[in-house]
Short mmCIF file of C-alpha atoms in Angstrom, two decimals:
data_model
loop_
_atom_site.label_atom_id
_atom_site.label_comp_id
_atom_site.label_asym_id
_atom_site.label_seq_id
_atom_site.Cartn_x
_atom_site.Cartn_y
_atom_site.Cartn_z
CA GLY K 1 0.45 -0.14 -0.12
CA ALA K 2 0.89 3.66 0.03
CA VAL K 3 3.98 5.10 2.27
CA VAL K 4 4.18 8.41 3.45
CA SER K 5 7.35 9.19 5.45
CA GLN K 6 7.48 12.12 7.97
CA HIS K 7 10.56 13.91 9.47
CA PRO K 8 11.87 14.42 11.64
CA SER K 9 9.08 12.85 13.83
CA TRP K 10 10.22 15.05 16.85
CA VAL K 11 12.21 18.47 17.24
CA ILE K 12 12.90 20.75 19.74
CA CYS K 13 13.76 24.49 19.19
CA LYS K 14 14.76 27.42 20.66
CA SER K 15 12.01 30.27 19.61
CA GLY K 16 13.03 32.74 16.93
CA THR K 17 14.67 29.63 14.79
CA SER K 18 13.85 27.97 11.80
CA VAL K 19 12.31 24.21 11.68
CA LYS K 20 11.94 22.11 8.51
CA ILE K 21 9.72 18.98 7.98
CA GLU K 22 9.74 16.60 5.16
CA CYS K 23 7.09 14.71 3.78
CA ARG K 24 7.64 12.43 0.98
CA SER K 25 5.81 9.82 -0.72
CA LEU K 26 7.86 5.75 -0.71
CA ASP K 27 6.20 4.41 -3.71
CA PHE K 28 3.89 6.59 -5.79
CA GLN K 29 4.29 10.34 -7.39
CA ALA K 30 1.80 12.79 -5.37
CA THR K 31 1.13 15.88 -7.02
CA THR K 32 -0.89 17.33 -4.32
CA MET K 33 0.07 17.24 -0.48
CA PHE K 34 -1.82 18.65 2.28
CA TRP K 35 -0.68 19.90 6.03
CA TYR K 36 -2.25 19.43 8.69
CA ARG K 37 -1.81 20.71 12.40
CA GLN K 38 -3.55 19.25 15.55
CA PHE K 39 -3.33 20.66 18.92
CA PRO K 40 -3.48 18.06 21.87
CA LYS K 41 -7.04 16.73 22.12
CA GLN K 42 -8.20 18.59 19.07
CA SER K 43 -8.93 17.59 15.43
CA LEU K 44 -6.92 17.95 12.46
CA MET K 45 -6.98 21.24 11.08
CA LEU K 46 -6.00 21.77 7.30
CA MET K 47 -3.16 24.62 6.92
CA ALA K 48 -2.29 24.36 3.16
CA THR K 49 -2.79 22.24 0.41
CA SER K 50 0.66 21.93 -1.57
CA ASN K 51 1.04 21.92 -5.11
CA GLU K 52 3.69 20.11 -6.80
CA GLY K 53 5.98 23.05 -9.08
CA SER K 54 3.46 25.37 -8.12
CA LYS K 55 2.57 28.00 -4.92
CA ALA K 56 0.88 26.30 -2.04
CA THR K 57 -2.56 27.10 -1.00
CA TYR K 58 -3.24 28.62 2.48
CA GLU K 59 -6.28 28.51 5.09
CA GLN K 60 -7.86 31.43 6.24
CA GLY K 61 -5.43 32.57 8.78
CA VAL K 62 -2.96 30.43 8.54
CA GLU K 63 0.13 32.90 7.59
CA LYS K 64 2.11 31.63 4.57
CA ASP K 65 5.19 33.74 5.64
CA LYS K 66 5.41 31.68 8.53
CA PHE K 67 4.85 28.39 7.30
CA LEU K 68 6.46 27.72 4.03
CA ILE K 69 5.68 25.05 1.62
CA ASN K 70 8.24 24.27 -0.66
CA HIS K 71 6.61 20.83 -3.29
CA ALA K 72 9.56 20.70 -5.65
CA SER K 73 9.08 17.36 -6.74
CA LEU K 74 6.48 14.38 -7.10
CA THR K 75 7.38 12.60 -3.92
CA LEU K 76 8.25 15.34 -1.80
CA SER K 77 6.90 18.51 0.25
CA THR K 78 8.45 20.66 2.99
CA LEU K 79 7.21 22.70 5.54
CA THR K 80 9.00 25.40 7.13
CA VAL K 81 8.38 26.75 10.60
CA THR K 82 9.97 30.09 10.51
CA SER K 83 11.11 32.46 13.70
CA ALA K 84 9.12 29.76 15.63
CA HIS K 85 7.40 30.67 19.32
CA PRO K 86 5.84 28.44 21.57
CA GLU K 87 2.79 29.08 20.71
CA ASP K 88 3.79 27.09 17.18
CA SER K 89 4.39 23.97 19.43
CA SER K 90 2.04 21.33 17.82
CA PHE K 91 1.65 17.89 15.97
CA TYR K 92 1.77 18.58 12.38
CA ILE K 93 1.04 15.96 9.93
CA CYS K 94 1.38 15.90 6.31
CA SER K 95 -0.75 13.70 4.07
CA ALA K 96 -0.90 12.66 0.20
CA GLU K 97 -3.59 11.27 -1.97
CA GLY K 98 -3.63 8.37 -4.29
CA GLY K 99 -0.79 5.31 -4.33
CA ARG K 100 -1.46 1.88 -4.95
CA GLY K 101 -3.81 -0.27 -2.93
CA SER K 102 -5.00 3.00 -1.13
CA GLY K 103 -7.79 4.02 -3.12
CA ALA K 104 -7.42 7.39 -5.68
CA ASN K 105 -9.33 9.14 -3.13
CA VAL K 106 -7.71 8.23 -0.06
CA LEU K 107 -5.22 10.31 1.81
CA THR K 108 -2.51 8.35 3.61
CA PHE K 109 -0.73 10.30 6.45
CA GLY K 110 2.41 10.80 7.42
CA ALA K 111 3.72 9.85 10.59
CA GLY K 112 3.24 13.36 11.95
CA SER K 113 5.72 15.75 13.55
CA ARG K 114 5.86 17.10 17.49
CA LEU K 115 7.54 20.16 17.24
CA THR K 116 7.91 21.57 20.64
CA VAL K 117 9.15 25.61 20.59
CA LEU K 118 11.25 26.69 23.89
CA GLY M 1 -17.65 27.25 4.29
CA GLN M 2 -17.58 23.72 6.16
CA ASN M 3 -19.46 22.38 9.58
CA ILE M 4 -18.58 18.68 10.89
CA ASP M 5 -19.99 17.60 13.64
CA GLN M 6 -19.46 14.34 15.80
CA PRO M 7 -20.18 13.99 19.72
CA THR M 8 -16.95 14.64 21.57
CA GLU M 9 -16.46 11.33 23.39
CA MET M 10 -18.45 7.98 23.85
CA THR M 11 -18.07 4.93 26.02
CA ALA M 12 -18.84 1.41 25.24
CA THR M 13 -18.34 -2.20 26.39
CA GLU M 14 -15.81 -4.89 24.94
CA GLY M 15 -17.86 -7.19 22.66
CA ALA M 16 -20.92 -4.81 22.26
CA ILE M 17 -21.68 -2.57 19.21
CA VAL M 18 -21.10 1.43 19.15
CA GLN M 19 -22.66 3.57 16.17
CA ILE M 20 -20.69 7.14 16.39
CA ASN M 21 -22.38 9.91 14.22
CA CYS M 22 -21.24 12.56 12.19
CA THR M 23 -23.44 15.51 10.36
CA TYR M 24 -22.01 17.97 7.75
CA GLN M 25 -22.71 20.72 6.04
CA THR M 26 -20.12 21.76 3.18
CA SER M 27 -20.60 23.39 -0.08
CA GLY M 28 -19.48 20.96 -2.39
CA PHE M 29 -19.60 17.65 -0.92
CA ASN M 30 -17.51 15.06 -3.22
CA GLY M 31 -17.01 11.91 -0.12
CA LEU M 32 -16.73 11.12 3.61
CA PHE M 33 -14.11 9.19 5.18
CA TRP M 34 -13.74 7.58 8.63
CA TYR M 35 -10.39 7.80 10.21
CA GLN M 36 -9.15 5.83 13.77
CA GLN M 37 -6.52 7.76 15.15
CA HIS M 38 -4.50 6.83 18.06
CA ALA M 39 -2.80 9.29 20.56
CA GLY M 40 0.19 10.58 19.03
CA GLU M 41 -0.08 8.44 16.19
CA ALA M 42 -1.50 9.58 12.73
CA PRO M 43 -4.81 8.43 11.22
CA THR M 44 -5.59 5.26 9.67
CA PHE M 45 -8.15 4.95 6.92
CA LEU M 46 -11.40 2.88 7.83
CA SER M 47 -13.75 3.97 5.00
CA TYR M 48 -15.03 6.11 2.30
CA ASN M 49 -18.72 6.81 1.27
CA VAL M 50 -19.32 8.62 -1.59
CA LEU M 51 -22.60 7.50 -2.52
CA ASP M 52 -25.84 6.49 -0.17
CA GLY M 53 -26.00 3.46 1.77
CA LEU M 54 -23.62 1.28 4.03
CA GLU M 55 -20.20 0.18 2.70
CA GLU M 56 -19.19 -2.90 4.99
CA LYS M 57 -15.31 -3.79 6.10
CA GLY M 58 -15.38 -6.49 8.50
CA ARG M 59 -15.90 -5.36 12.09
CA PHE M 60 -16.61 -1.88 10.58
CA SER M 61 -19.31 -0.20 8.42
CA SER M 62 -20.21 2.98 7.59
CA PHE M 63 -23.43 4.78 6.48
CA LEU M 64 -24.18 7.67 4.44
CA SER M 65 -27.09 9.76 3.68
CA ARG M 66 -26.11 12.75 1.48
CA SER M 67 -29.61 14.30 1.34
CA LYS M 68 -29.41 14.30 5.22
CA GLY M 69 -25.71 15.26 5.55
CA TYR M 70 -25.14 12.75 7.63
CA SER M 71 -23.11 9.69 8.44
CA TYR M 72 -22.19 7.25 11.14
CA LEU M 73 -19.77 4.74 11.82
CA LEU M 74 -20.93 1.52 13.24
CA LEU M 75 -18.03 -0.87 15.02
CA LYS M 76 -19.19 -4.42 15.87
CA GLU M 77 -17.46 -6.85 18.47
CA LEU M 78 -15.66 -3.81 20.37
CA GLN M 79 -12.29 -4.89 21.17
CA MET M 80 -10.26 -3.25 24.08
CA LYS M 81 -7.52 -2.03 20.98
CA ASP M 82 -10.60 0.21 19.81
CA SER M 83 -10.47 2.56 22.02
CA ALA M 84 -9.16 5.52 19.99
CA SER M 85 -10.31 8.75 18.19
CA TYR M 86 -12.69 8.77 15.20
CA LEU M 87 -12.59 11.46 13.15
CA CYS M 88 -15.26 12.15 10.13
CA ALA M 89 -14.05 14.22 7.35
CA VAL M 90 -15.81 15.53 4.38
CA ARG M 91 -13.82 15.90 1.35
CA ASP M 92 -14.80 19.30 -0.06
CA TRP M 93 -14.41 20.40 -3.69
CA GLY M 94 -12.71 23.37 -3.51
CA GLY M 95 -12.57 24.56 -6.88
CA ALA M 96 -9.24 23.62 -7.74
CA THR M 97 -8.65 20.95 -5.46
CA ASN M 98 -10.33 18.39 -3.10
CA LYS M 99 -9.54 18.94 0.54
CA LEU M 100 -10.25 16.89 3.49
CA ILE M 101 -11.76 18.93 6.42
CA PHE M 102 -12.07 17.02 9.41
CA GLY M 103 -14.78 17.13 12.24
CA THR M 104 -13.31 17.30 15.96
CA GLY M 105 -13.18 13.44 16.28
CA THR M 106 -14.89 11.16 18.78
CA LEU M 107 -13.16 10.16 21.99
CA LEU M 108 -14.19 5.83 22.37
CA ALA M 109 -13.66 4.45 25.64
CA VAL M 110 -14.00 0.50 25.71
CA GLN M 111 -14.25 -0.84 29.02
CA PRO M 112 -13.83 -4.50 30.12
#
């Protein structure tokens, strides 16, 4: 089945620094990937849609200059949290559509990246 | 906009049956999904409905009524490992891209 790899799983950083999270589709090509954020005991909130070769589409209220998304290839999307602050501490999850065995409409999720900003 | 509602928490007994309801309002409906999520882990796909009716997959079944904006997930023969959050998600056609919008999730506790 489809596999999405997300790295790093855990990251702790100082306030003001930037953190990059990678999302890879391992055995299929993903023209579109989605980035979600999840706070404790809350559901997944869609942050942005990452499109290969073009600009990401951000949801209302998500700062595009703070959460930089790059989708340079059909198997890799990156999310960079710039000038991170403690309120950015969250669980960030990427997902990709498709892949053999998953069904064309099914999103496969990465394992998530837990960011803690000190 | 979109609005997806689920009960926040439910409790059930091992071996029993539980039904988790989901109601939704969306501008461009293009399918409804159920995902399971254990604490600290990524969601895993359970079921997908795009047409009205019941989809059965082992111990899990999902029902959809598009006219009522309603779905439910039915879990049979509950096991302790079924304790998790169950997320209802609606695929919303946003014009250029299908977006998957999640409800608040239902935390299910299975008791012995």
